Short mmCIF file of C-alpha atoms in Angstrom, two decimals:
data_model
loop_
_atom_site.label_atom_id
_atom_site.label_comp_id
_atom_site.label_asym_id
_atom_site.label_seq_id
_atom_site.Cartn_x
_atom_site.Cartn_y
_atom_site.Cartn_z
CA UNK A 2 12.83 132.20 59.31
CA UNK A 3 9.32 130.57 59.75
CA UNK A 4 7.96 131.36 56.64
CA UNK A 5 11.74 130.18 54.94
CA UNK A 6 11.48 127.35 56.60
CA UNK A 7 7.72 126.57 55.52
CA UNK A 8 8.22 127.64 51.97
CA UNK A 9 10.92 124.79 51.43
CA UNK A 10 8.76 122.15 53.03
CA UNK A 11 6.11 122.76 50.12
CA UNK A 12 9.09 123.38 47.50
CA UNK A 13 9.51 119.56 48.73
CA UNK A 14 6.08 118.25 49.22
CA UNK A 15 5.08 120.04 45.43
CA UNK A 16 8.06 118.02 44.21
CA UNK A 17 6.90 114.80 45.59
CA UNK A 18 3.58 115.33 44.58
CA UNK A 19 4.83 116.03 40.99
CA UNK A 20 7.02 113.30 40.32
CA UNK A 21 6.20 111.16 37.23
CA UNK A 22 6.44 107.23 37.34
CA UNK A 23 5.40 104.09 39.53
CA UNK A 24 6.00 103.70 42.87
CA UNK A 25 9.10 103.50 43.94
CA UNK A 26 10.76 99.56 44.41
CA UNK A 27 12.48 98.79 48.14
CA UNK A 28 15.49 97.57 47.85
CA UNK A 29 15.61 96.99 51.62
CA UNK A 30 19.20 96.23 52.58
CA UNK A 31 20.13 94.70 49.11
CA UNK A 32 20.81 98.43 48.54
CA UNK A 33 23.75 98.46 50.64
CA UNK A 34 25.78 96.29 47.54
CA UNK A 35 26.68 97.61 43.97
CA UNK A 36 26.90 93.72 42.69
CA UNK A 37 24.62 90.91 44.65
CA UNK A 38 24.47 86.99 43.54
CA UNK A 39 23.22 83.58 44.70
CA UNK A 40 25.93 81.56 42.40
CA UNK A 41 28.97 84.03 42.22
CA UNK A 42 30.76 86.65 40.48
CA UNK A 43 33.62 86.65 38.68
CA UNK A 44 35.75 89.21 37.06
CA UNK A 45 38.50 89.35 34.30
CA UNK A 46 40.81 91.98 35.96
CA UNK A 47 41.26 94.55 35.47
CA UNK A 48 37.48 95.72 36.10
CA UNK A 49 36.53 98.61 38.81
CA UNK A 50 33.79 98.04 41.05
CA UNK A 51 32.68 100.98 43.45
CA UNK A 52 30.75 99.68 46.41
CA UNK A 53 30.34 96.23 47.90
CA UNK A 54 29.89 92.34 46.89
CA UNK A 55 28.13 90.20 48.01
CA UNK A 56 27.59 86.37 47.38
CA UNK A 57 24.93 83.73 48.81
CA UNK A 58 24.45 80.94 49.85
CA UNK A 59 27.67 80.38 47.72
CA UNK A 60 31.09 81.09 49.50
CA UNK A 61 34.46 82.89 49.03
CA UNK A 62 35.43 80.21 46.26
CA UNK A 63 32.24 82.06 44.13
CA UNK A 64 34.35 85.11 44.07
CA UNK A 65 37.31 84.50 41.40
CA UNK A 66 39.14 86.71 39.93
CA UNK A 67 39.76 89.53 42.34
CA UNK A 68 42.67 88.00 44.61
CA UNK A 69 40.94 88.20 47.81
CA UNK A 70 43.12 89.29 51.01
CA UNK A 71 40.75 88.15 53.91
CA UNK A 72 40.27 90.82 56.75
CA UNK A 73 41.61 89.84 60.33
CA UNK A 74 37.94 89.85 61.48
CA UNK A 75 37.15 87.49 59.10
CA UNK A 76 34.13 88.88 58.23
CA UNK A 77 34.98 90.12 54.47
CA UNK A 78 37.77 90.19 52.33
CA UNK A 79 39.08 93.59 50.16
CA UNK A 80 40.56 93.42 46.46
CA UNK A 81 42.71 95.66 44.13
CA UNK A 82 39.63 95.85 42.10
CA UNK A 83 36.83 97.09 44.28
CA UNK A 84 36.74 100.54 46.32
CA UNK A 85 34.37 98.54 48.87
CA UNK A 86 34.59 95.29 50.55
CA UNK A 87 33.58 91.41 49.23
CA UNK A 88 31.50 89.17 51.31
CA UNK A 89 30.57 85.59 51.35
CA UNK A 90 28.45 83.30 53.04
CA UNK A 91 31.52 81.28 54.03
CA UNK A 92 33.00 84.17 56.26
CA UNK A 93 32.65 84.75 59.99
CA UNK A 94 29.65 86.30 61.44
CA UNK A 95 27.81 88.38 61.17
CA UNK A 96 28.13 87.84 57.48
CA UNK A 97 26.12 84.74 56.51
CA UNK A 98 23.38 86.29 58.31
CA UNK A 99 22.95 89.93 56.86
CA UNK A 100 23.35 88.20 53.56
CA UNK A 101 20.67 85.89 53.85
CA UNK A 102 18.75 89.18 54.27
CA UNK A 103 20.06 90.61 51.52
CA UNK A 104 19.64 87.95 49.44
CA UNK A 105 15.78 87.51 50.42
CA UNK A 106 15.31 91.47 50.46
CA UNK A 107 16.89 91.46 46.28
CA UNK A 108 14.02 88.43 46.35
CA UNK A 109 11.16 90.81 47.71
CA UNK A 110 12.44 93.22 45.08
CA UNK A 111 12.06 90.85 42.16
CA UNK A 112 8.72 89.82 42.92
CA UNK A 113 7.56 93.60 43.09
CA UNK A 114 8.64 94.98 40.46
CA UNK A 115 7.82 92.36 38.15
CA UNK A 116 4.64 91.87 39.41
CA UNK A 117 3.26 95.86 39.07
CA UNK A 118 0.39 95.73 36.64
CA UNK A 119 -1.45 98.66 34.67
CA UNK A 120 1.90 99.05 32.33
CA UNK A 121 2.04 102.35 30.72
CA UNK A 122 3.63 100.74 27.53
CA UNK A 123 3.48 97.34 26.49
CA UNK A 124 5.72 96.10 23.72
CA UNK A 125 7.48 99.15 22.83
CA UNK A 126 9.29 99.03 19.60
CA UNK A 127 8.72 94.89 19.73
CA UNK A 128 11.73 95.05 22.01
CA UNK A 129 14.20 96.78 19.94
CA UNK A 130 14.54 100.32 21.55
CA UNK A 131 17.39 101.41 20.50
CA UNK A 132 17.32 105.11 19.15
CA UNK A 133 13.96 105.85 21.87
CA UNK A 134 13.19 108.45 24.53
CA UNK A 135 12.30 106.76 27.84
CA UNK A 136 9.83 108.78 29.74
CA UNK A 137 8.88 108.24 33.15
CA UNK A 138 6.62 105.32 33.31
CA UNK A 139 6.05 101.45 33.96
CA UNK A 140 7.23 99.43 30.92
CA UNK A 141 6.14 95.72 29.87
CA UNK A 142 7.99 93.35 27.27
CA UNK A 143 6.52 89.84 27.03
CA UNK A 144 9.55 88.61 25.30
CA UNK A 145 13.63 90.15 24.72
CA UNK A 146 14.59 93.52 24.77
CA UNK A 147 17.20 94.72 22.83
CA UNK A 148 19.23 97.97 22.59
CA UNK A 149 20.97 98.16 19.31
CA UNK A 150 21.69 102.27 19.19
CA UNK A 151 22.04 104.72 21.95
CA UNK A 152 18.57 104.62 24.35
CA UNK A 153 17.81 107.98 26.48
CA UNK A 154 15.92 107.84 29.50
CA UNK A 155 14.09 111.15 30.27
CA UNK A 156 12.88 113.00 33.62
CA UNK A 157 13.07 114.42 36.47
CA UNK A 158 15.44 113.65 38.74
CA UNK A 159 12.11 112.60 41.47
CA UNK A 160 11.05 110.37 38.41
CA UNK A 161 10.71 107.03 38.42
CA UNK A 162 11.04 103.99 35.80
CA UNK A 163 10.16 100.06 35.87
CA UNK A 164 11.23 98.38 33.00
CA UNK A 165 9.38 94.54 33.03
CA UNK A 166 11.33 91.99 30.55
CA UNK A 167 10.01 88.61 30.12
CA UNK A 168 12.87 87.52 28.04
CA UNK A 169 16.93 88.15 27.49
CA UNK A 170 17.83 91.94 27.98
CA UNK A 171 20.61 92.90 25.93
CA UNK A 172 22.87 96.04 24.81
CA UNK A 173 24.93 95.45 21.43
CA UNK A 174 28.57 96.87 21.49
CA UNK A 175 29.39 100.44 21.91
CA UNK A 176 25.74 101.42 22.70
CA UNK A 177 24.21 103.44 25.87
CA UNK A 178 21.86 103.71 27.86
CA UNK A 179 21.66 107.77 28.49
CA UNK A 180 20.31 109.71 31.04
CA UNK A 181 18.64 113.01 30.35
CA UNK A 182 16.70 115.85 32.33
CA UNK A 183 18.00 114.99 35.54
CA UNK A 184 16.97 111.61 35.57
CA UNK A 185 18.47 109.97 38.28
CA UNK A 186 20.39 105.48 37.79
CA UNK A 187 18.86 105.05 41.49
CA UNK A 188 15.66 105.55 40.27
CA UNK A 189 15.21 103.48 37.14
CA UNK A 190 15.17 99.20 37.81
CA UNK A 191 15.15 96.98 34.93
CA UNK A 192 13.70 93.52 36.64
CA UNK A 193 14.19 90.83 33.81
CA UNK A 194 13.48 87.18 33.54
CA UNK A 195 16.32 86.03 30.85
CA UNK A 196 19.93 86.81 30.76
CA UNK A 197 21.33 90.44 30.93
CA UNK A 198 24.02 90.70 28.65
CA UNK A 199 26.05 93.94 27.85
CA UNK A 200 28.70 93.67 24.89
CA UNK A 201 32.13 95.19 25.13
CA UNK A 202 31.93 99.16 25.55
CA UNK A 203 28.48 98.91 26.45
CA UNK A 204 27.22 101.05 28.58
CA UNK A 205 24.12 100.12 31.36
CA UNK A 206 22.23 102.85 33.76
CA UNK A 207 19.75 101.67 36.90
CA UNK A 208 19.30 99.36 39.26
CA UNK A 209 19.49 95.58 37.39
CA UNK A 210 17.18 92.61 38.86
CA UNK A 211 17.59 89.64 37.06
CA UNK A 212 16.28 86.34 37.87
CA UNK A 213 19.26 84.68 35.74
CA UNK A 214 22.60 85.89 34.90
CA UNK A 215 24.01 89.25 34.10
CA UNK A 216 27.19 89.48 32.16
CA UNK A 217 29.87 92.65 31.42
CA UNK A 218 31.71 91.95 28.53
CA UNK A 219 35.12 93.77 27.42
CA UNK A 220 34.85 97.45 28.79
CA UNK A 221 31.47 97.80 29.62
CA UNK A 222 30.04 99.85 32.32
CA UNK A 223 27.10 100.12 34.62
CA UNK A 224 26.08 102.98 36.88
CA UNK A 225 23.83 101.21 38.98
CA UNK A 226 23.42 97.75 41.29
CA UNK A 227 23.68 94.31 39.27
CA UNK A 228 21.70 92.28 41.44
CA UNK A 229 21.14 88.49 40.27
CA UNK A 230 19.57 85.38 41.28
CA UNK A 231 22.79 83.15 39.65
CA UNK A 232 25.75 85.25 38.72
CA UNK A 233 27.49 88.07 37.72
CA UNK A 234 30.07 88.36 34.96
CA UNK A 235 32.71 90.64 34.52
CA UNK A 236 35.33 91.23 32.10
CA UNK A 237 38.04 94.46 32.68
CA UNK A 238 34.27 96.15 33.36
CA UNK A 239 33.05 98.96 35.80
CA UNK A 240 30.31 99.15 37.87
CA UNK A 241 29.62 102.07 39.79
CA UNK A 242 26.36 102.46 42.17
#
């Protein structure tokens, strides 16, 4: 049982050890929310969210769309549309104050991942990546990044992925990003300056900081945490963290 017992111990350290990528960014208690947004978020029903919302400093009136039904408490409000709870800075404590937390922690995040230097690739494909194999790594773009045909990311599911863009991220219609070799959405952050934008049927996977806004058109989907600095857009699209 000893030697069992020690043997999976080094199964796990090896792993560890072995895994590919930067260090991994803290979330802290921004985390705990699949969408996360200083100015509001709004959907076009019907989307699906899985997980909570959060807005700050902005309150309940920055959540429209969803047809709030407040909780007795007071403290958060539930929708038809999310399989998780909605919270604003305008409801009853504790609220305002473990979103000002989150809201500074998705701030901490920012400023890390966008500041890790030493990229492994700078540039790639001038922006355009569609069609490209993402290996584990940390990833610089001093302008837009655009994904015009399907985009695979590629690893281990220990791997990790930093993806810096300077400018406008955005995903043309119909197009994916994939996941491949075990590589895991909680994993993999895209921290970008401009405006995330996916088109209708697009399809988005890890963790999203942006600094601006970050918009779901027509049936797109995201299996991650859309976490912005202004707002979040959603129209009849799913998120799922």
């Amino acid at each position: 049982m000893i030697a069992n017992t020690f043997a999976i111990c080094l199964l796990t350290a090896l792993s560890s050890v072995n895994a590919l990528g930067p260090a991994p960014v803290n979330l802290r208690t921004a985390a705990n929310f699949a969408i996360l947004a200083k100015s509001g978020v709004t959907t076009v029903p019907p989307s699906v969210i899985v997980g909570a919302i959060g807005v700050s400093p902005i309150a309940a009136t920055g959540l429209t769309g969803f047809s709030l039904t407040v909780d007795s408490t007071g403290q958060f409000a539930t929708s038809g549309q999310v399989t998780g709870h909605l919270f604003a800075a305008s409801f009853a404590a504790p609220t305002p104050a473990t979103l000002t937390v989150a809201i500074g922690d998705m701030g901490t995040a920012f400023t890390d991942a966008n500041g890790r230097v030493n990229p492994n690739f700078t540039n790639l494909g001038s922006g355009a990546i569609g069609g490209l194999i993402l290996v584990p790594g940390l990833y610089k773009w001093t302008g837009a990044v655009s994904i015009g045909a399907d985009v695979t990311i590629s690893g281990a599911s220990t791997d990790t992925w930093i993806f810096q863009v300077a400018g406008m991220l955005s995903v043309a219609a119909g197009k994916q990003v994939l996941l491949a070799g075990g590589a895991s959405a909680a994993n993999i952050v895209w921290v970008v300056s401009g405006a995330v934008s996916a088109a209708a049927g697009a399809h988005i996977e890890g963790v999203v900081l942006g600094q601006t806004s970050i918009s779901l058109l027509t049936g797109a989907s995201a299996n991650s945490r859309l976490l912005s600095q202004t707002s979040v857009a959603l129209q009849k699209a799913t998120v799922n963290n």
